[in-house]
DNA sequence: ACCCTACTGAATAAATCTTTTCACAACGGC
DNA sequence: GCCGTTGTGAAAAGATTTATTCAGTAGGGT
């Protein structure tokens, strides 16, 4: 469908938004700055004069002028008119309220049903988090005197993996326990009282994980559990439990809210000890740069 | 606060529409002509230059200038700004609804700042998805005549992993290309024209992935790219590209919107061929049950 | 018919916006 | 490290817009 010439100038009838998307790769840094500002407040952020619009995106007027030409408009006034025509069409259309979304995604489209469900899940999850518990868990996770173990179930293994990659950038002494439960006894052997086990367990709950949590708890390990709204049996031995709403119109469960909680935990741990984290990031960058040269 | 002039010009905070209604009796014939044109196409008919706006209402510019002063604005530019602010408020309506997610969590708490950012990312991502492209990509991903390869970068490997686990439940002939690029040539060897490569690449973009995408594309492989708002260089060879907004108040990028897009794709592929998928889920359950007995 | 008042838009001057040019800065390749 | 390329914004020239003035016109009252 999409030909190469389209990607240069965009279809004549395309919306400004579409044109920006089509051209995004070809935009320079400042131009993207403006593009982002416009997309973030579309179309209002493009309906003032070029001077004002440029100033509020914190770029110069020539940058805006150049960009609209890249998008295929002869000049700023033409671009302005295009936005206005779009606005006119949108407002006179039936779905005035959700103009921003509805303009491109029909309400009945799977995308929209899905995002609505996810929004509800996030809302539910958030309103069921006890900030005190959250802050406590963050303290524990940020404490490098404790070794941190990560483990997930069949589906949530990917989340544990994600957690591992990010926590690795933030702190040391982390272990991702592979999913194969056959190897778990070896890890248990090394766990000490005070160590932390961050565990993901959503339905269908796995007996293996429960057994692991029990054994760890017996050894004085601090178990933090991220589970679903119905709560894994692991909750009985966990010191901190977080519930994530996961239902979506589908045969399986969504892990968006789970991931949201995870990312927030990571961000909080990172903030907890920012100077050290920052130093780690810098060193990490250096090493990646070195590795890149390596590969060449 | 309320002066006698308010009764003439309307309350300071009133919308332009309200001000026009309030002043309508005091307007002259030509001014009403313009007022009607504006109300009929609100607010677009007031967002161009005074010259254009006057011409399309078939009145003179002084008429418009006089009228906006009657409404209480110092001049046309101020009137223009007022309309723009209204538009902004309308369009950002759904965003403000997100503020209610806050529930009990204090507004300044990291959780809240984070969730707000994520909400914006999801919204941005959604409004930048072309449903046609989305539907096309789903068709391709659901086609089991094509072999499906999955690959991610350093961070997004976990997403590829997640995609693999779920796609496995939905369809056959899938391969998760491990992150170690040393093994990629073997996979490339087996790729045929028409096969699909679903690739995750968010900044910092990896040269390896770009090279892989190029080689695959040369062999006629259909590359589907999930990237960030700044677009990975892979986009140039990808048949379908999806942009996910990933910025959060943190040193790293959020992959919530990425994951949302992924889950939606999986759900769509699943719906595409529901009877078969359902049968697979049932058999999968049986096998898990059998495996459970196994382990005891 | 006459005047008076209020309204309207052509014309204009001032202000603002738009575009282009150009010099400098940042980056990547050699 | 150097050089060519590319990106960026200050500045100025050119175009447009805005506000005002003012002459002409329409309508209502006497």
XYZ file of C-alpha atoms (C1' of nucleotides) in Angstrom:
652
model
C 0.000 0.000 0.000
C 2.555 2.561 1.070
C 4.855 3.546 -1.734
C 8.193 5.232 -1.418
C 6.942 8.540 -2.743
C 4.319 8.550 -0.012
C 6.973 8.402 2.608
C 8.557 11.512 1.164
C 5.700 13.931 0.944
C 2.738 12.061 2.340
C -0.515 11.647 0.501
C -2.100 14.941 -0.504
C -5.230 14.254 1.535
C -3.435 12.993 4.613
C -3.945 14.713 7.924
C -1.155 16.788 9.362
C -0.715 14.159 12.015
C -0.249 11.480 9.389
C 2.195 13.616 7.500
C 4.226 14.188 10.608
C 4.307 10.497 11.298
C 5.305 9.736 7.745
C 8.085 12.262 7.851
C 9.142 11.764 11.432
C 12.247 9.832 10.539
C 13.378 12.639 8.258
C 12.937 15.352 10.857
C 15.799 16.927 12.711
C 16.024 17.155 16.468
C 14.490 20.603 16.774
C 11.840 19.781 14.257
C 10.886 16.743 16.304
C 10.719 18.930 19.357
C 8.092 20.970 17.607
C 6.393 17.891 16.185
C 6.087 16.420 19.661
C 4.715 19.634 21.069
C 2.148 19.732 18.311
C 1.138 16.100 18.684
C 0.879 16.534 22.427
C -1.612 19.314 22.017
C -3.162 18.681 18.667
C -4.225 20.695 16.824
C -4.339 23.714 19.122
C -0.556 23.928 19.346
C -0.390 24.620 15.624
C -3.134 27.169 15.280
C -1.447 30.264 16.643
C 1.039 32.338 14.683
C 4.354 30.806 13.767
C 6.074 33.067 16.262
C 3.957 31.944 19.185
C 3.912 28.329 18.143
C 7.679 28.248 17.806
C 8.209 29.961 21.138
C 5.969 27.565 23.031
C 7.773 24.587 21.563
C 11.043 26.314 22.409
C 12.418 26.292 18.881
C 13.055 29.086 16.435
C 10.615 30.222 13.790
C 12.844 29.081 10.923
C 12.725 25.569 12.348
C 8.954 25.560 12.190
C 8.971 27.087 8.744
C 11.395 24.487 7.465
C 9.465 21.654 8.970
C 6.091 22.558 7.518
C 7.788 22.711 4.155
C 9.166 19.239 4.744
C 5.638 18.095 5.419
C 4.708 19.310 1.985
C 3.147 22.691 2.692
C 4.203 25.720 0.791
C 4.472 27.779 3.952
C 3.187 28.209 7.433
C -0.120 29.814 6.435
C -0.952 26.833 4.254
C -0.102 24.468 7.078
C -2.280 26.543 9.372
C -5.173 26.315 6.955
C -4.755 22.564 6.697
C -5.013 22.201 10.460
C -8.053 24.408 10.472
C -9.792 22.354 7.824
C -9.124 19.234 9.850
C -10.514 20.831 12.933
C -13.585 21.906 11.041
C -14.136 18.388 9.770
C -13.631 16.898 13.212
C -15.886 19.214 15.077
C -18.708 18.963 12.606
C -18.371 15.187 12.783
C -20.447 13.046 15.113
C -17.823 12.249 17.732
C -16.889 15.653 18.939
C -15.946 14.600 22.421
C -13.204 12.102 21.820
C -12.060 13.940 18.748
C -8.446 13.279 19.390
C -8.712 9.514 19.507
C -11.746 8.990 17.404
C -10.343 10.908 14.491
C -8.275 7.916 13.553
C -9.424 4.971 15.599
C -13.095 4.012 15.277
C -14.756 3.432 18.645
C -15.630 -0.138 17.821
C -12.140 -1.061 16.736
C -10.372 -3.624 18.876
C -7.701 -1.057 19.648
C -10.187 1.157 21.362
C -11.928 -1.560 23.330
C -8.567 -2.805 24.423
C -7.201 0.515 25.519
C -10.359 1.254 27.449
C -10.019 -2.021 29.335
C -6.370 -1.341 30.027
C -7.168 2.112 31.322
C -9.619 0.617 33.781
C -7.079 -1.958 34.867
C -4.493 0.690 35.533
C -6.981 2.773 37.445
C -8.063 -0.166 39.583
C -4.498 -1.202 40.225
C -3.433 2.258 41.217
C -6.296 2.820 43.595
C -5.526 -0.472 45.307
C -1.920 0.287 46.024
C -1.099 1.226 49.568
C 1.561 3.905 49.261
C 3.049 2.956 52.598
C 3.517 -0.622 51.435
C 4.892 0.647 48.185
C 7.435 2.881 49.856
C 8.475 0.109 52.208
C 8.970 -2.313 49.347
C 11.068 0.285 47.556
C 13.305 0.671 50.586
C 13.852 -3.058 50.708
C 14.511 -3.327 46.984
C 16.967 -0.442 47.082
C 18.990 -1.917 49.922
C 22.094 -3.415 48.359
C 23.025 -5.117 51.596
C 20.350 -7.548 50.601
C 20.804 -9.758 47.589
C 17.875 -9.503 45.176
C 16.406 -12.578 43.516
C 13.867 -12.353 40.711
C 11.542 -15.041 39.492
C 8.412 -15.307 37.370
C 5.998 -17.932 36.130
C 5.338 -19.204 32.645
C 4.003 -15.911 31.339
C 5.530 -13.528 33.819
C 9.018 -14.837 33.177
C 9.283 -12.083 30.583
C 8.478 -9.509 33.248
C 11.115 -10.923 35.558
C 13.513 -10.684 32.659
C 12.544 -7.068 32.095
C 12.923 -6.340 35.787
C 16.327 -7.956 35.781
C 17.622 -5.889 32.887
C 16.526 -2.657 34.513
C 17.471 -3.433 38.081
C 20.881 -4.426 36.782
C 21.368 -0.843 35.670
C 20.275 0.457 39.037
C 21.930 -1.808 41.595
C 24.199 -4.771 41.983
C 23.800 -8.181 43.585
C 20.852 -9.361 41.533
C 19.989 -12.809 40.321
C 17.349 -13.789 37.834
C 16.262 -17.280 38.743
C 15.632 -19.055 35.480
C 12.212 -20.469 35.016
C 13.298 -24.054 35.200
C 12.430 -25.025 38.748
C 15.023 -27.763 38.654
C 17.726 -25.167 39.277
C 15.998 -23.408 42.155
C 17.488 -25.509 45.003
C 20.912 -24.159 44.093
C 19.724 -20.596 44.516
C 17.938 -21.415 47.754
C 21.167 -22.797 49.088
C 22.763 -19.358 48.880
C 19.869 -17.272 50.131
C 20.404 -15.585 53.460
C 18.019 -14.049 55.930
C 17.285 -10.502 54.795
C 17.704 -11.244 51.116
C 14.817 -10.244 48.865
C 12.804 -12.394 46.500
C 10.716 -10.428 44.023
C 8.195 -12.828 42.615
C 5.606 -12.564 39.839
C 2.691 -14.924 40.013
C -0.534 -14.380 38.107
C -3.115 -17.018 37.305
C -2.859 -19.769 36.668
C -0.760 -19.913 39.779
C 2.089 -22.333 39.779
C 2.660 -24.787 42.587
C 6.379 -24.562 42.024
C 6.435 -20.889 42.806
C 4.432 -21.372 45.978
C 6.811 -24.039 47.203
C 9.755 -21.786 46.381
C 8.231 -18.880 48.263
C 7.579 -21.017 51.320
C 11.105 -22.369 51.424
C 12.556 -18.896 50.957
C 10.331 -17.398 53.656
C 11.434 -20.125 56.075
C 14.999 -19.001 55.557
C 14.092 -15.438 56.472
C 13.990 -14.138 52.921
C 11.831 -11.052 52.378
C 9.304 -12.061 49.724
C 7.699 -9.325 47.619
C 4.861 -10.586 45.468
C 3.347 -9.031 42.394
C 0.171 -10.872 41.583
C -3.291 -10.370 40.100
C -6.483 -9.120 41.680
C -7.407 -12.627 42.882
C -4.085 -13.093 44.694
C -1.722 -16.004 44.297
C -1.422 -18.359 47.305
C 2.096 -17.012 47.689
C 0.496 -13.953 49.306
C 0.267 -15.843 52.606
C 4.038 -15.922 53.009
C 4.876 -12.636 51.285
C 5.861 -9.594 53.349
C 4.552 -7.263 50.657
C 1.906 -8.080 48.093
C 0.743 -5.968 45.182
C -2.380 -6.691 43.213
C -2.664 -5.863 39.540
C -5.895 -5.850 37.595
C -5.430 -7.945 34.506
C -8.773 -8.638 32.848
C -9.199 -7.732 29.210
C -11.625 -8.799 26.487
C -9.547 -11.809 25.561
C -8.823 -15.410 26.451
C -5.750 -14.443 28.429
C -4.776 -11.781 30.930
C -3.136 -8.445 30.262
C 0.078 -7.648 32.055
C 0.079 -3.940 31.338
C -0.797 -2.970 34.875
C 1.725 -5.487 36.181
C 4.374 -3.922 34.041
C 3.307 -0.465 35.122
C 3.754 -1.381 38.749
C 7.097 -2.936 37.961
C 8.350 0.106 36.106
C 7.208 2.365 38.899
C 9.036 0.225 41.436
C 12.177 0.392 39.346
C 11.877 4.158 38.989
C 11.340 4.550 42.717
C 14.339 2.383 43.576
C 16.363 4.413 41.131
C 15.325 7.678 42.766
C 16.048 6.228 46.163
C 19.713 6.215 45.472
C 20.146 8.547 42.566
C 23.812 9.528 42.786
C 24.967 5.942 42.751
C 22.495 4.983 40.059
C 23.607 7.848 37.919
C 27.206 6.767 38.195
C 26.191 3.261 37.166
C 24.361 4.586 34.128
C 27.365 6.559 33.050
C 29.674 3.619 33.378
C 27.136 1.474 31.572
C 27.121 3.902 28.673
C 30.873 3.841 28.477
C 30.932 0.087 28.416
C 28.284 -0.054 25.704
C 30.259 2.375 23.614
C 33.347 0.259 24.055
C 31.416 -2.893 23.171
C 30.083 -1.240 20.043
C 33.597 -0.578 18.768
C 34.341 -4.165 19.679
C 31.677 -5.467 17.355
C 32.956 -3.547 14.358
C -14.172 41.510 41.315
C -17.358 42.003 39.327
C -17.567 45.453 37.845
C -20.416 47.092 36.025
C -18.652 46.496 32.742
C -19.085 42.777 33.316
C -22.736 43.077 32.574
C -21.767 44.517 29.237
C -18.903 42.256 28.339
C -19.742 39.073 30.194
C -17.771 37.417 32.936
C -14.044 37.314 32.378
C -13.906 33.518 32.404
C -16.832 32.944 30.092
C -16.336 31.182 26.788
C -16.438 33.158 23.582
C -19.688 31.470 22.713
C -21.230 32.621 25.963
C -19.982 36.129 25.461
C -21.514 36.278 22.014
C -24.862 35.103 23.333
C -24.715 37.661 26.120
C -23.917 40.475 23.739
C -26.059 39.362 20.849
C -28.754 41.971 21.469
C -26.168 44.705 21.322
C -24.663 43.576 18.050
C -25.282 45.307 14.765
C -26.478 43.544 11.646
C -23.057 42.878 10.167
C -21.703 41.861 13.487
C -24.470 39.316 13.846
C -23.645 38.013 10.417
C -20.169 37.278 11.649
C -21.396 35.950 14.982
C -23.671 33.479 13.217
C -20.890 32.310 10.944
C -18.670 31.746 13.956
C -21.284 29.905 15.962
C -22.110 27.750 12.977
C -18.550 26.538 12.744
C -17.157 26.973 16.185
C -14.369 27.537 16.915
C -12.672 26.908 13.586
C -14.326 29.899 11.932
C -12.571 32.189 14.376
C -9.103 30.749 14.271
C -7.836 32.120 10.980
C -6.651 35.701 10.459
C -9.119 38.504 10.806
C -8.924 39.080 7.073
C -9.871 35.530 6.172
C -12.438 35.254 8.902
C -14.110 38.470 7.813
C -14.103 37.484 4.173
C -15.678 34.088 4.807
C -18.434 35.685 6.849
C -18.777 38.259 4.090
C -18.224 41.242 6.310
C -15.390 43.714 6.506
C -12.422 43.469 8.822
C -13.386 46.550 10.818
C -16.697 44.883 11.612
C -14.931 41.919 13.128
C -12.473 44.129 14.941
C -15.238 46.210 16.427
C -17.204 43.213 17.459
C -14.447 41.432 19.342
C -13.904 44.643 21.242
C -17.568 44.682 22.087
C -17.132 41.178 23.484
C -14.508 42.548 25.812
C -11.300 41.613 24.043
C -8.644 44.175 23.513
C -8.143 43.153 19.935
C -8.473 40.330 17.490
C -5.287 38.523 18.589
C -6.571 38.337 22.142
C -9.866 36.967 20.923
C -7.965 34.427 18.869
C -5.977 33.307 21.879
C -9.138 32.904 23.916
C -10.616 30.589 21.309
C -7.406 28.614 21.215
C -7.367 28.131 24.947
C -10.907 26.849 24.816
C -10.004 24.394 22.111
C -7.061 23.184 24.101
C -9.222 22.598 27.142
C -11.742 20.652 25.098
C -9.269 18.401 23.439
C -7.342 17.660 26.579
C -10.590 16.632 28.241
C -9.805 12.901 28.252
C -6.384 13.647 29.652
C -7.784 15.507 32.557
C -10.044 12.588 33.292
C -6.861 10.642 33.896
C -6.111 12.924 36.791
C -8.840 11.072 38.607
C -6.665 7.990 38.627
C -5.011 9.688 41.503
C -7.638 8.438 43.948
C -5.958 8.340 47.321
C -2.397 8.508 46.178
C -0.975 11.976 46.866
C -0.498 13.967 43.698
C 3.193 14.425 44.280
C 3.920 10.767 44.889
C 6.066 9.102 42.283
C 3.275 6.661 41.561
C 1.061 9.450 40.428
C 3.578 11.282 38.358
C 4.446 8.024 36.735
C 0.930 6.922 35.965
C 0.120 10.320 34.518
C 3.080 10.090 32.183
C 2.132 6.574 31.184
C -1.431 7.643 30.492
C -0.170 10.318 28.155
C 2.125 7.862 26.453
C -0.711 5.453 25.853
C -2.899 8.204 24.517
C -0.188 9.499 22.218
C 0.598 6.033 20.995
C -3.015 5.241 20.310
C -3.713 8.411 18.429
C -0.710 7.795 16.243
C -1.676 4.312 15.167
C -3.013 4.024 11.667
C -5.779 1.434 11.948
C -5.311 0.389 8.352
C -1.675 -0.360 9.002
C -2.608 -2.108 12.211
C -5.162 -4.327 10.502
C -2.753 -5.143 7.722
C -0.052 -6.114 10.186
C -2.531 -8.332 12.014
C -3.397 -10.129 8.785
C 0.244 -10.788 8.143
C 0.923 -11.955 11.691
C -2.086 -14.278 11.626
C -1.070 -15.949 8.394
C 0.429 -19.305 9.363
C 1.694 -19.866 5.834
C 4.350 -17.419 6.850
C 6.843 -18.352 9.491
C 7.045 -15.759 12.267
C 10.361 -14.650 13.691
C 10.623 -12.494 16.796
C 13.573 -10.447 17.918
C 14.245 -7.619 20.350
C 17.110 -5.478 21.537
C 18.845 -5.318 24.862
C 15.822 -4.050 26.741
C 13.056 -5.171 24.444
C 14.249 -8.749 24.471
C 11.835 -9.259 27.340
C 9.005 -8.009 25.150
C 9.980 -10.378 22.376
C 9.975 -13.124 24.959
C 6.517 -12.100 26.100
C 5.321 -11.964 22.514
C 6.743 -15.400 21.902
C 4.969 -16.979 24.855
C 1.638 -15.550 23.789
C 1.936 -16.061 20.061
C 2.863 -19.637 20.790
C -0.565 -20.121 22.271
C -2.199 -18.542 19.263
C -0.356 -19.944 16.275
C 2.405 -22.277 15.217
C 5.606 -21.797 13.238
C 7.173 -19.191 15.488
C 10.785 -18.609 16.357
C 12.209 -16.345 18.999
C 15.624 -15.303 17.797
C 17.800 -15.178 20.842
C 19.452 -11.901 21.573
C 22.904 -13.100 20.763
C 23.450 -11.809 17.256
C 26.040 -14.508 16.665
C 23.254 -17.002 16.068
C 21.251 -14.833 13.693
C 22.904 -16.037 10.456
C 21.487 -19.498 11.110
C 17.992 -18.107 11.298
C 18.511 -15.951 8.224
C 19.547 -19.069 6.337
C 16.082 -20.528 6.783
C 14.053 -17.389 6.182
C 11.968 -17.414 3.041
C 10.273 -14.665 1.094
C 6.930 -13.945 2.739
C 8.075 -14.876 6.225
C 7.513 -12.283 8.923
C 10.019 -10.683 11.231
C 8.480 -8.876 14.180
C 11.159 -6.628 15.578
C 11.375 -4.422 18.640
C 13.846 -1.585 18.515
C 13.727 1.351 20.860
C 16.546 3.733 21.602
C 19.355 3.281 21.897
C 18.993 1.598 18.549
C 21.227 -1.318 17.857
C 23.275 -1.601 14.693
C 22.926 -5.369 14.834
C 19.180 -5.150 14.542
C 19.383 -2.782 11.636
C 21.746 -5.086 9.796
C 19.468 -8.031 10.524
C 16.430 -6.165 9.248
C 18.230 -5.188 6.061
C 19.368 -8.733 5.349
C 15.914 -10.089 6.073
C 14.232 -7.485 3.895
C 16.592 -8.360 1.052
C 15.360 -11.923 1.273
C 11.775 -10.762 0.895
C 10.916 -11.084 4.564
C 8.058 -8.876 5.733
C 9.508 -6.770 8.522
C 7.133 -5.362 11.142
C 8.781 -2.879 13.447
C 7.689 -1.733 16.859
C 9.770 1.271 17.817
C 9.606 4.503 19.773
C 8.371 7.934 18.771
C 11.765 8.847 17.333
C 11.818 5.852 15.015
C 14.598 3.312 14.753
C 16.560 3.335 11.473
C 14.997 -0.054 10.815
C 11.872 1.863 9.810
C 13.360 2.439 6.373
C 13.189 -1.259 5.480
C 10.104 -2.198 7.502
C 6.808 -2.796 5.719
C 4.901 -1.764 8.813
C 6.153 0.502 11.563
C 4.458 1.338 14.847
C 5.570 4.173 17.072
C 5.202 3.975 20.828
C 5.588 6.945 23.105
C 8.027 5.984 25.812
C 9.091 9.072 27.730
C 8.679 9.057 31.489
C 10.210 11.101 34.320
C 13.188 8.802 34.580
C 16.620 8.081 33.148
C 15.232 5.299 30.981
C 12.237 4.755 28.747
C 8.945 3.168 29.629
C 7.750 0.237 27.588
C 4.176 0.288 28.775
C 2.831 1.646 25.537
C 5.020 -0.776 23.626
C 3.592 -3.633 25.604
C 0.083 -2.288 25.111
C 0.544 -2.289 21.373
C 1.993 -5.784 21.534
C -0.871 -7.157 23.588
C -3.367 -5.559 21.261
C -1.657 -7.112 18.269
C -1.747 -10.502 19.945
C -5.410 -10.109 20.808
C -6.212 -9.063 17.261
C -4.332 -12.001 15.777
C -6.165 -14.254 18.169
C -9.538 -12.879 17.101
C -8.555 -13.211 13.497
C -8.681 -16.950 13.709
C -10.645 -17.661 16.823
C -11.838 -21.265 16.289
C -8.357 -22.542 15.719
C -6.928 -20.485 18.552
C -9.561 -21.748 20.911
C -8.718 -25.341 20.047
C -5.058 -24.602 20.726
C -5.879 -23.124 24.132
C -7.850 -26.213 25.070
C -5.095 -28.572 24.048
C -2.598 -26.365 25.866
C -4.616 -26.642 29.065
C -4.734 -30.406 28.766
C -1.008 -30.597 28.314
C -0.372 -28.352 31.311
C -2.595 -30.501 33.438
C -0.736 -33.589 32.333
C 2.583 -31.918 33.064
C 1.422 -30.990 36.533
C 0.723 -34.628 37.427
C 4.093 -35.343 35.954
C 5.843 -33.099 38.406
C 4.251 -34.606 41.501
C -38.150 66.478 1.747
C -34.904 67.139 5.299
C -31.876 66.054 8.999
C -29.777 63.168 12.256
C -27.971 59.081 13.911
C -25.879 54.806 13.430
C -23.651 51.547 10.568
C -20.485 49.954 7.092
C -16.348 49.117 4.495
C -12.367 51.229 1.502
C -8.124 52.940 2.466
C -4.132 53.502 5.207
C -0.560 53.355 8.659
C 1.313 50.713 12.257
C 2.210 46.404 14.018
C 3.018 41.797 13.458
C 4.032 37.795 11.145
C 6.595 35.001 7.586
C 10.403 33.846 4.998
C 15.007 33.895 3.603
C 19.799 34.605 4.247
C 23.775 33.810 6.657
C 27.081 32.790 10.211
C 28.073 29.791 13.706
C 27.941 25.258 16.125
C 27.719 20.351 16.431
C 28.529 16.084 14.615
C 30.514 12.227 12.012
C 33.949 10.456 8.840
C 38.534 10.277 7.410
C 42.896 16.241 14.886
C 40.944 18.164 10.684
C 37.386 18.931 7.269
C 32.967 18.586 5.168
C 28.229 18.110 6.209
C 24.196 19.150 8.528
C 21.435 21.578 11.801
C 20.260 25.847 14.191
C 18.723 30.464 15.316
C 19.708 35.714 14.928
C 18.619 39.141 11.921
C 16.648 41.540 8.202
C 13.756 41.988 4.247
C 9.308 41.200 2.538
C 4.448 40.070 3.111
C 0.451 40.061 5.713
C -2.415 41.285 9.223
C -4.575 44.523 12.416
C -6.541 48.819 14.012
C -7.986 53.207 12.818
C -9.673 56.939 10.241
C -13.037 58.699 7.498
C -16.287 59.213 3.803
C -20.373 57.311 2.126
C -24.950 55.108 2.946
C -29.122 53.512 4.871
C -32.913 54.045 7.836
C -36.084 56.532 11.037
C -38.183 60.558 12.684
C -40.158 65.088 11.922
